[in-house]
Coordinates of C-alpha atoms and ligand atoms in Angstrom, one line a residue:
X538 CA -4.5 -15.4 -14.6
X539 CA -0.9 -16.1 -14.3
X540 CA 2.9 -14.9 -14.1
X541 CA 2.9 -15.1 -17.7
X542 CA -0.2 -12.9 -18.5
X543 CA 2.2 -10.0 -17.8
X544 CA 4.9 -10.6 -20.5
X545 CA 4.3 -8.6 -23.3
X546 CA 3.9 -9.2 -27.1
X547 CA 6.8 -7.5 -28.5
X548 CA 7.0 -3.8 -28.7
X549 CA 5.7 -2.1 -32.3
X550 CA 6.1 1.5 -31.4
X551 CA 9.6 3.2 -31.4
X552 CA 9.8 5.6 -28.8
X553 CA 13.0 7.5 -28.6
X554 CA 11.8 9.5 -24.8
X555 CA 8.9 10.8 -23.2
X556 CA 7.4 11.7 -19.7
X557 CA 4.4 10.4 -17.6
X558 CA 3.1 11.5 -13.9
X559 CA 1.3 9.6 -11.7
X560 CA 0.0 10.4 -8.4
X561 CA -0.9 7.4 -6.3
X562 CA -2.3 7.4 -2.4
X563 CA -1.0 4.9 0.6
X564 CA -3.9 2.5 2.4
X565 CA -4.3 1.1 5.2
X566 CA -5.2 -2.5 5.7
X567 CA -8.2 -3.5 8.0
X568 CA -7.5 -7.0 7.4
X569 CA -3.6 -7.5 7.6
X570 CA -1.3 -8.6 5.4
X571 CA 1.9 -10.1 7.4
X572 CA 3.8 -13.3 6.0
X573 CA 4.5 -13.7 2.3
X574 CA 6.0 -16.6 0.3
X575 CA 8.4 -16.8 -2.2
X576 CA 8.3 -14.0 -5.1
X577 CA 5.7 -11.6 -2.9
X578 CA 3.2 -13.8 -2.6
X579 CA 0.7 -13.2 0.8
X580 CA 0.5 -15.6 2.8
X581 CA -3.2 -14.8 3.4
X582 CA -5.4 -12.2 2.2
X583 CA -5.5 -8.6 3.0
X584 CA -8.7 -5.5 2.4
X585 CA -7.3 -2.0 2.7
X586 CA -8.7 1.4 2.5
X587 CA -7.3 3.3 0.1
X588 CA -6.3 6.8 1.4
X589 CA -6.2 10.1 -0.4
X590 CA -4.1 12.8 1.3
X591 CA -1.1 10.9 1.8
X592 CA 0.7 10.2 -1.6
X593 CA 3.8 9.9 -3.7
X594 CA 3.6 12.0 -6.6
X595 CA 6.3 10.7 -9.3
X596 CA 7.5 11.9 -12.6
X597 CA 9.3 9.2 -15.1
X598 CA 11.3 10.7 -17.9
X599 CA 12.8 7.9 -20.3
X600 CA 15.4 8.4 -23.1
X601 CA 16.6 6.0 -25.1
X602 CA 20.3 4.2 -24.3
X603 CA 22.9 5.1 -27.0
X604 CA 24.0 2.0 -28.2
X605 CA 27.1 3.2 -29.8
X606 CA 28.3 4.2 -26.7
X607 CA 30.0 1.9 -24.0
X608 CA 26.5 1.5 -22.1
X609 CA 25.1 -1.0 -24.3
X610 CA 21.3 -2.5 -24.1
X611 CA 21.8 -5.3 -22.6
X612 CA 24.5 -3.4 -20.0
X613 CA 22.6 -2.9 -16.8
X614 CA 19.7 -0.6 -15.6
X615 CA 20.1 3.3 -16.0
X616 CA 18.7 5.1 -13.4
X617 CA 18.3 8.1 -11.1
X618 CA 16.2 9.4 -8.7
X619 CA 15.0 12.9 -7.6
X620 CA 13.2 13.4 -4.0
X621 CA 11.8 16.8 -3.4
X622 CA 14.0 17.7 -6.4
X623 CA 17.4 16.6 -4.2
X624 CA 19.5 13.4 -6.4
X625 CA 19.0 11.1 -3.5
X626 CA 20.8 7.7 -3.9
X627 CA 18.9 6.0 -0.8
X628 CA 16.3 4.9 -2.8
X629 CA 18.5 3.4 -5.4
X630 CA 18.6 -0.2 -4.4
X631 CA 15.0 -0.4 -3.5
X632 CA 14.6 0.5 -7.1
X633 CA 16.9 -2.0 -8.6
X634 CA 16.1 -4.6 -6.9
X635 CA 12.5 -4.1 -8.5
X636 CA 13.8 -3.5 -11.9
X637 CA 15.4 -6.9 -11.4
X638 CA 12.1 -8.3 -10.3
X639 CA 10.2 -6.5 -13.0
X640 CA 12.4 -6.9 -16.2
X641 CA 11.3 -10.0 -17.4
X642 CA 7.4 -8.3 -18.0
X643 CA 8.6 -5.1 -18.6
X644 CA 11.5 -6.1 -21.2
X645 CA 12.7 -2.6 -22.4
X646 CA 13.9 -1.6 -18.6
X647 CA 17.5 -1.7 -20.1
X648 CA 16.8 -0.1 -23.5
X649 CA 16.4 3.3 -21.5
X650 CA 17.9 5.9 -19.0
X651 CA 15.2 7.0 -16.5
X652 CA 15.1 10.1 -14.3
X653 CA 12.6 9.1 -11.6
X654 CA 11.2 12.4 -9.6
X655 CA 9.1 11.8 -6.7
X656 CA 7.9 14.2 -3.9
X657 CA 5.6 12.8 -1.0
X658 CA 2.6 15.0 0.1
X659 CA 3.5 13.5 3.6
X660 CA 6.8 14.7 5.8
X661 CA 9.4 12.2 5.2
X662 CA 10.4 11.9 8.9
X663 CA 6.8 11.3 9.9
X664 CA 7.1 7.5 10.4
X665 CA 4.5 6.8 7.3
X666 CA 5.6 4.3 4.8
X667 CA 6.5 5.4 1.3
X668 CA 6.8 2.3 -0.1
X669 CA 3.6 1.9 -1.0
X670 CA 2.6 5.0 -2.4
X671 CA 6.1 5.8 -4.4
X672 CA 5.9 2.0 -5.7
X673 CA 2.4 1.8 -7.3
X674 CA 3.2 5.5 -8.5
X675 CA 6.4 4.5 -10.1
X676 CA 4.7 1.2 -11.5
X677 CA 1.9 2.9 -13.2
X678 CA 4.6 5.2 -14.9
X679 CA 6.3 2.0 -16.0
X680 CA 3.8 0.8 -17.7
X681 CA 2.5 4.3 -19.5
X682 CA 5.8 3.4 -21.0
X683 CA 5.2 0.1 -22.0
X684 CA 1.4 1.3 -23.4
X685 CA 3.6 4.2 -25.4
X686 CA 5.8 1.3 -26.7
X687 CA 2.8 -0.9 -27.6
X688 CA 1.6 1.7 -29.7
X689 CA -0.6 3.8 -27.5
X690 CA -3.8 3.1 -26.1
X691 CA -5.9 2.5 -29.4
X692 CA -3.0 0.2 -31.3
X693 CA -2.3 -1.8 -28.0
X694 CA -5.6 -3.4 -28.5
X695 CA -7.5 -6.0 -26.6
X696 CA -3.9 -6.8 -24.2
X697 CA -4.0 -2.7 -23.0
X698 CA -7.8 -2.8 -21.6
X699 CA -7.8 -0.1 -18.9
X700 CA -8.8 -3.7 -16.5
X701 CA -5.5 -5.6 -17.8
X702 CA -3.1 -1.7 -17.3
X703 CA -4.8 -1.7 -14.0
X704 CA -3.4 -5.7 -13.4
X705 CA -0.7 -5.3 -14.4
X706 CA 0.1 -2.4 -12.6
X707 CA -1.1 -3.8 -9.2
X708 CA 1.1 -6.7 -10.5
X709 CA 4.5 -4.6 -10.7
X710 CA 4.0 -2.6 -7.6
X711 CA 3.4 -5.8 -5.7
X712 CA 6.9 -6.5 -6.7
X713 CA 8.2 -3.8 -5.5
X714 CA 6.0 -3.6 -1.9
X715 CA 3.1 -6.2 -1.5
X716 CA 0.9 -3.4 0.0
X717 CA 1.4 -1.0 -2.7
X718 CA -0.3 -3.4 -5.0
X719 CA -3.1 -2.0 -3.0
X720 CA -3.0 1.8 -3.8
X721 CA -3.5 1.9 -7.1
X722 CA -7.6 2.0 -7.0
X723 CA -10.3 2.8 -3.9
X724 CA -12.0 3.0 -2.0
X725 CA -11.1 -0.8 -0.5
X726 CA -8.9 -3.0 -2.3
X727 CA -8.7 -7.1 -1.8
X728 CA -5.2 -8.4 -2.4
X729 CA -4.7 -12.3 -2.1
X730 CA -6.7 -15.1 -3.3
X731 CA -10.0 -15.5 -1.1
X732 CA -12.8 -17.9 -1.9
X733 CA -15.6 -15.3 -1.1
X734 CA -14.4 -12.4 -3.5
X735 CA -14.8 -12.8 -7.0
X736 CA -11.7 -11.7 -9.1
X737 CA -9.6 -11.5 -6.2
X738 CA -5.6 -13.1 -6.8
X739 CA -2.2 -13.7 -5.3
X740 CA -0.6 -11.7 -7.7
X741 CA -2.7 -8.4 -7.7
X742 CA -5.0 -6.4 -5.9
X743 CA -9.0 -5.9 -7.0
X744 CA -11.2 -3.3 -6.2
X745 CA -13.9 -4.7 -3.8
X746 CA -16.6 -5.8 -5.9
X747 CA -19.4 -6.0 -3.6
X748 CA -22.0 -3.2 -2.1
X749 CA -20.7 -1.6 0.5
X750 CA -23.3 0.2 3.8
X751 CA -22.7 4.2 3.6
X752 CA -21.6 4.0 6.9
X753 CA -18.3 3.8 5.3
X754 CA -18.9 6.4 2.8
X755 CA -16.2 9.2 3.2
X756 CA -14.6 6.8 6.7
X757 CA -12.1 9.3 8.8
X758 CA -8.7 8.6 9.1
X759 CA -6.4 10.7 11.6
X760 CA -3.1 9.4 12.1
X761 CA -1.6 10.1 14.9
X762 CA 2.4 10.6 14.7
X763 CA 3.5 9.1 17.8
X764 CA 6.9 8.2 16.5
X765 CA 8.4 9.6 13.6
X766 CA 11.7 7.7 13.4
X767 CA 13.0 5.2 11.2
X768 CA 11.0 1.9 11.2
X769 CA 12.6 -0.5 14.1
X770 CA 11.8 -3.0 12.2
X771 CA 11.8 -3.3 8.3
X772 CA 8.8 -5.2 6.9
X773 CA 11.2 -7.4 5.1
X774 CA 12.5 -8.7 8.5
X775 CA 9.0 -8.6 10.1
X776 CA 7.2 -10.7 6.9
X777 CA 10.5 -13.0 7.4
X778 CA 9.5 -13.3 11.1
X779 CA 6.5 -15.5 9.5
X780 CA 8.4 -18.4 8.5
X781 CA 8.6 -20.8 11.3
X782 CA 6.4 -18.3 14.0
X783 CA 4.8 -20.7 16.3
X784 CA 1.4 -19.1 15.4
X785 CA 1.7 -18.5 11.5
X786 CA -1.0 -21.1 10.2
X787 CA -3.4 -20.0 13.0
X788 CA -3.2 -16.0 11.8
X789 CA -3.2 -17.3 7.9
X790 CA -6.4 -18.9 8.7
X791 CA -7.8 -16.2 10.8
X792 CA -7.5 -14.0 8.5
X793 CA -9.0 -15.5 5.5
X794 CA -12.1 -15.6 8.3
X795 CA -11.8 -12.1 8.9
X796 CA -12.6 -11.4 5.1
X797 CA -15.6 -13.6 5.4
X798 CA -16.4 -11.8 8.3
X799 CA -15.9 -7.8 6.9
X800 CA -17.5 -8.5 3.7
X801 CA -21.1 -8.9 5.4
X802 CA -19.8 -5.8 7.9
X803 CA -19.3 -4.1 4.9
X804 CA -22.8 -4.4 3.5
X805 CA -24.5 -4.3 6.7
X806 CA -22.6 -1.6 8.5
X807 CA -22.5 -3.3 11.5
X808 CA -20.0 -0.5 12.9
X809 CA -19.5 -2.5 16.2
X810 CA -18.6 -5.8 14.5
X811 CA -15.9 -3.1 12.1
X812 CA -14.6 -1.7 15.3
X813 CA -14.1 -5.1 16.8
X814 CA -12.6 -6.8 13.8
X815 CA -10.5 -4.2 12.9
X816 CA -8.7 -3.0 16.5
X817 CA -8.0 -7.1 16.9
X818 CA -6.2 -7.2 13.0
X819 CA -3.9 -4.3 14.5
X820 CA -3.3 -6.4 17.8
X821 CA -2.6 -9.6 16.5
X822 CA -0.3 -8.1 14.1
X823 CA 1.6 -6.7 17.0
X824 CA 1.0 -9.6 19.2
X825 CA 2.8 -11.7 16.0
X826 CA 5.7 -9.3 16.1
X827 CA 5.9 -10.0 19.9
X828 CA 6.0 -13.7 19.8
X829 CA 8.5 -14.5 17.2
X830 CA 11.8 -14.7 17.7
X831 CA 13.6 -12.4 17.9
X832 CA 10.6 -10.5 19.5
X833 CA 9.7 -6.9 18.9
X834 CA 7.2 -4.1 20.8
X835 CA 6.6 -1.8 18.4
X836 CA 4.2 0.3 20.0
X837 CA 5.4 3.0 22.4
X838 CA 4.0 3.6 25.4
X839 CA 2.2 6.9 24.0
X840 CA 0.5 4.5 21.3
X841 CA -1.1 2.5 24.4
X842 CA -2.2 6.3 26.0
X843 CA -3.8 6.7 23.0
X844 CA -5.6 2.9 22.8
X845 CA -6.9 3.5 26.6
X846 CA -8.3 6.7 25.5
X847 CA -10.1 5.7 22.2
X848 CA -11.7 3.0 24.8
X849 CA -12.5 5.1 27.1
X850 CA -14.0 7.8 24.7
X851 CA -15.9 4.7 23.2
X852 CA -17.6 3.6 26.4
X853 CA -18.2 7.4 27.4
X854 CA -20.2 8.8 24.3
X855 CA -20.7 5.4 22.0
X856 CA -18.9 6.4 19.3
X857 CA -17.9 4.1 16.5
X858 CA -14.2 5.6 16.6
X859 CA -11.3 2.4 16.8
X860 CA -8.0 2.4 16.0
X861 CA -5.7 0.4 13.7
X862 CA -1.4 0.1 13.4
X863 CA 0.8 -0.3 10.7
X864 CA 4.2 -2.5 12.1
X865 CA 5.3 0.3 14.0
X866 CA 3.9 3.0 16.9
X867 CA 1.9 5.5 14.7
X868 CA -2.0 5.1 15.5
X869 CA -4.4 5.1 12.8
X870 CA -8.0 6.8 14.2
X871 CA -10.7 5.3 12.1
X872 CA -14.6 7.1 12.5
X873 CA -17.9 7.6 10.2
X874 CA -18.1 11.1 8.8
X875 CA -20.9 12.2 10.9
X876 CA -18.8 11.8 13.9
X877 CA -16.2 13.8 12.3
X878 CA -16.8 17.0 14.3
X879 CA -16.8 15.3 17.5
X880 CA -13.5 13.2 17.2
X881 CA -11.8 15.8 16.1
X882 CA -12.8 17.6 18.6
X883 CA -11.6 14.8 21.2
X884 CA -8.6 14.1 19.2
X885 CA -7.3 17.8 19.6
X886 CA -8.2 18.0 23.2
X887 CA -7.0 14.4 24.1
X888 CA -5.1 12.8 21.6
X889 CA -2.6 15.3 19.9
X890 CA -0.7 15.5 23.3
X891 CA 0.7 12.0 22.9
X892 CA 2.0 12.5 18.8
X893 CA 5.1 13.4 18.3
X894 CA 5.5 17.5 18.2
X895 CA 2.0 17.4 18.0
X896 CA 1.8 15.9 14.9
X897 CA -1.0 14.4 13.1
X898 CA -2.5 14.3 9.4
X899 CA -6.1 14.2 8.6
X900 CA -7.0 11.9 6.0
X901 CA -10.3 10.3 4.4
X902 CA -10.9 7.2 2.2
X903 CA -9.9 8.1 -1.4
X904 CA -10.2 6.7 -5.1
X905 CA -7.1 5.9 -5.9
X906 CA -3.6 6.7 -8.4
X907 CA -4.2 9.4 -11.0
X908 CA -2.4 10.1 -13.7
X909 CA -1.2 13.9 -13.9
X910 CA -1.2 14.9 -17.6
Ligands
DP6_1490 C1 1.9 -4.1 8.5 O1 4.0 -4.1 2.0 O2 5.6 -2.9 3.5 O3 1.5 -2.6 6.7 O4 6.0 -6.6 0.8 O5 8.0 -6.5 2.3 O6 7.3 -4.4 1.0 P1 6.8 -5.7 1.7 O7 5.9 -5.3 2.9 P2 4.9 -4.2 3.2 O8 4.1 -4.8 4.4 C2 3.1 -4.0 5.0 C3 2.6 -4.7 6.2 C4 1.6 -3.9 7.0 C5 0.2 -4.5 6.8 C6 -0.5 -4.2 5.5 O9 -0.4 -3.2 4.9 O10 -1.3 -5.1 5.1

């Protein structure tokens, strides 16, 4: 598949307005996706699980422009945006910098007005990343619209398969934030081209498509808020950090082994070689961000407590727990379900103390967006 799979036949239906919902989860990556090329393209391939606590929850009204008035068609994008029901204009760019992206395969962007209202089931200030939540949740909105425009899901025929609105989907949020082409189905998803997954592309992500060990069947995640502020570093600036890093091509390859590696972990659930894989993605992600230049530590020194405690817990009791990072200080706790009692247990008693007010949010591998009739 290419670019130009995504440009739709023409539009049959005339749709004058309508509504759609979508509720779609965040992930986290086990294999990490940091570098991208030109139009969002990884650098190397990423897996993620998909989450299912922690989502965006967006509502799309569209209306069609009136062309008699001054705001023409062709004019420019029509948009605003609701969060937690407040007009917030700090999201505005974000957004139309991806309807720029997007217009070419989504062609009737500047036919309407939209009225994007979006709520996240996460605190704002917690330090979590929207972006990939709100912009698979605002993609698969986009294109109920463009299904409604096609003339629904029977007269859209062969182009509208639930496989190719799934794509295409994945397609558009990558666009707007190459991990959210990850959320849109569970519980893992494979994003960039990788010789030992079938299906899998640059340009979307696929559900795994391979058996996976119920070891991982329900897999624990706690996050631990250990910093709630404002990312030091935006992605866009750490993916940027990439191009001419000293160690780029060594991580790119590393991490196209590191798929080879998880996708017999996965169907052997070989929990020491997950635990060992995984912790060293989150490290060498940091260790990336602390050998380019300019040079970032983006862990705090409560996110180390915390690494020297999960260890320590580890070699105590031989639990399977590990941890993994996002580019900041917030500590993902990753376990099998039947250790769930007993980390949570050691989590309250050990762990809370170093998040931020206490804060933490329990969360378990999940399915995927849903659309909210
Ligand atoms: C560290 O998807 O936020 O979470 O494509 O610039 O929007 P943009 O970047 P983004 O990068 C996420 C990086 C990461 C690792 C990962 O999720 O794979």
């Amino acid at each position: 598949m290419t670019e130009r799979h995504f440009i739709p036949k023409p539009y049959s239906a005339n749709v004058e307005s309508g509504t759609f919902s979508w509720s779609s989860p965040s992930n986290i990556a086990l294999v990490k996706y940091w570098g991208k090329k030109k139009n969002q393209i990884p650098e190397n391939p990423s897996i993620s699980f998909t989450l299912n606590q922690c989502k965006t929850i967006t509502k799309l009204s569209f209306s069609k422009k009136d062309l008699s008035t001054a705001l023409k068609a062709t004019d420019d994008f029509s948009f605003e945006v609701f969060l937690d029901g407040q007009k917030s204009d700090a999201f505005k760019p974000k957004i139309q910098t991806f309807f720029e992206r997007v217009e070419v395969y989504l062609p009737f962007l500047k036919s309407y007005h939209f009225k994007i209202e979006t709520e996240n089931t996460f605190p704002h200030s917690s330090g979590i990343a929207s972006s990939a939540s709100g912009m698979s949740a605002l993609a698969l909105c986009l294109m109920s619209v463009e299904q409604r425009l096609l003339g629904g899901v029977e007269a859209s025929g062969i182009e509208m398969t639930d496989d190719y609105f799934n794509k295409k989907a994945s397609f558009l949020a990558r666009l707007g934030s190459g991990s959210a082409c990850r959320s849109l189905e569970g519980p893992l998803v494979v994003w960039g081209e990788h010789g030992s997954v079938e299906g899998s592309s640059d340009l979307f992500g696929v559900k795994y498509p391979y058996k996976v060990h119920d070891h991982f069947k329900n897999y624990q995640d706690t996050i631990l808020l250990v910093d709630k502020g404002e990312k030091q570093v935006s992605s866009t600036v750490g993916h940027n950090l990439m191009h001419g890093h000293p160690f780029a091509q060594e991580r790119f390859k590393q991490a196209n082994k590191n798929i080879s590696e998880i996708k017999s972990i996965l169907e052997t659930g070989d929990l020491d070689a997950f635990v060992k894989l995984v912790e060293s993605e989150a490290l060498t992600l940091h260790a990336m961000m602390m050998t380019s230049m300019p040079y970032f530590i983006l862990m705090k020194p409560n996110t180390l407590q915390i690494i020297n405690k999960i260890w320590a817990y580890r070699n105590e009791t031989g639990s399977k727990v590990c941890f993994t990072l996002d580019a900041g200080a917030n500590v993902h706790v990753l376990y099998p379900e039947n250790e769930a009692e007993n980390v949570l247990k050691f989590i309250k008693n050990e762990l809370v103390a170093y998040c931020q007010n206490g804060h933490y949010i329990c969360d378990v591998i999940g399915l995927g967006a849903e659309n909210i009739l």
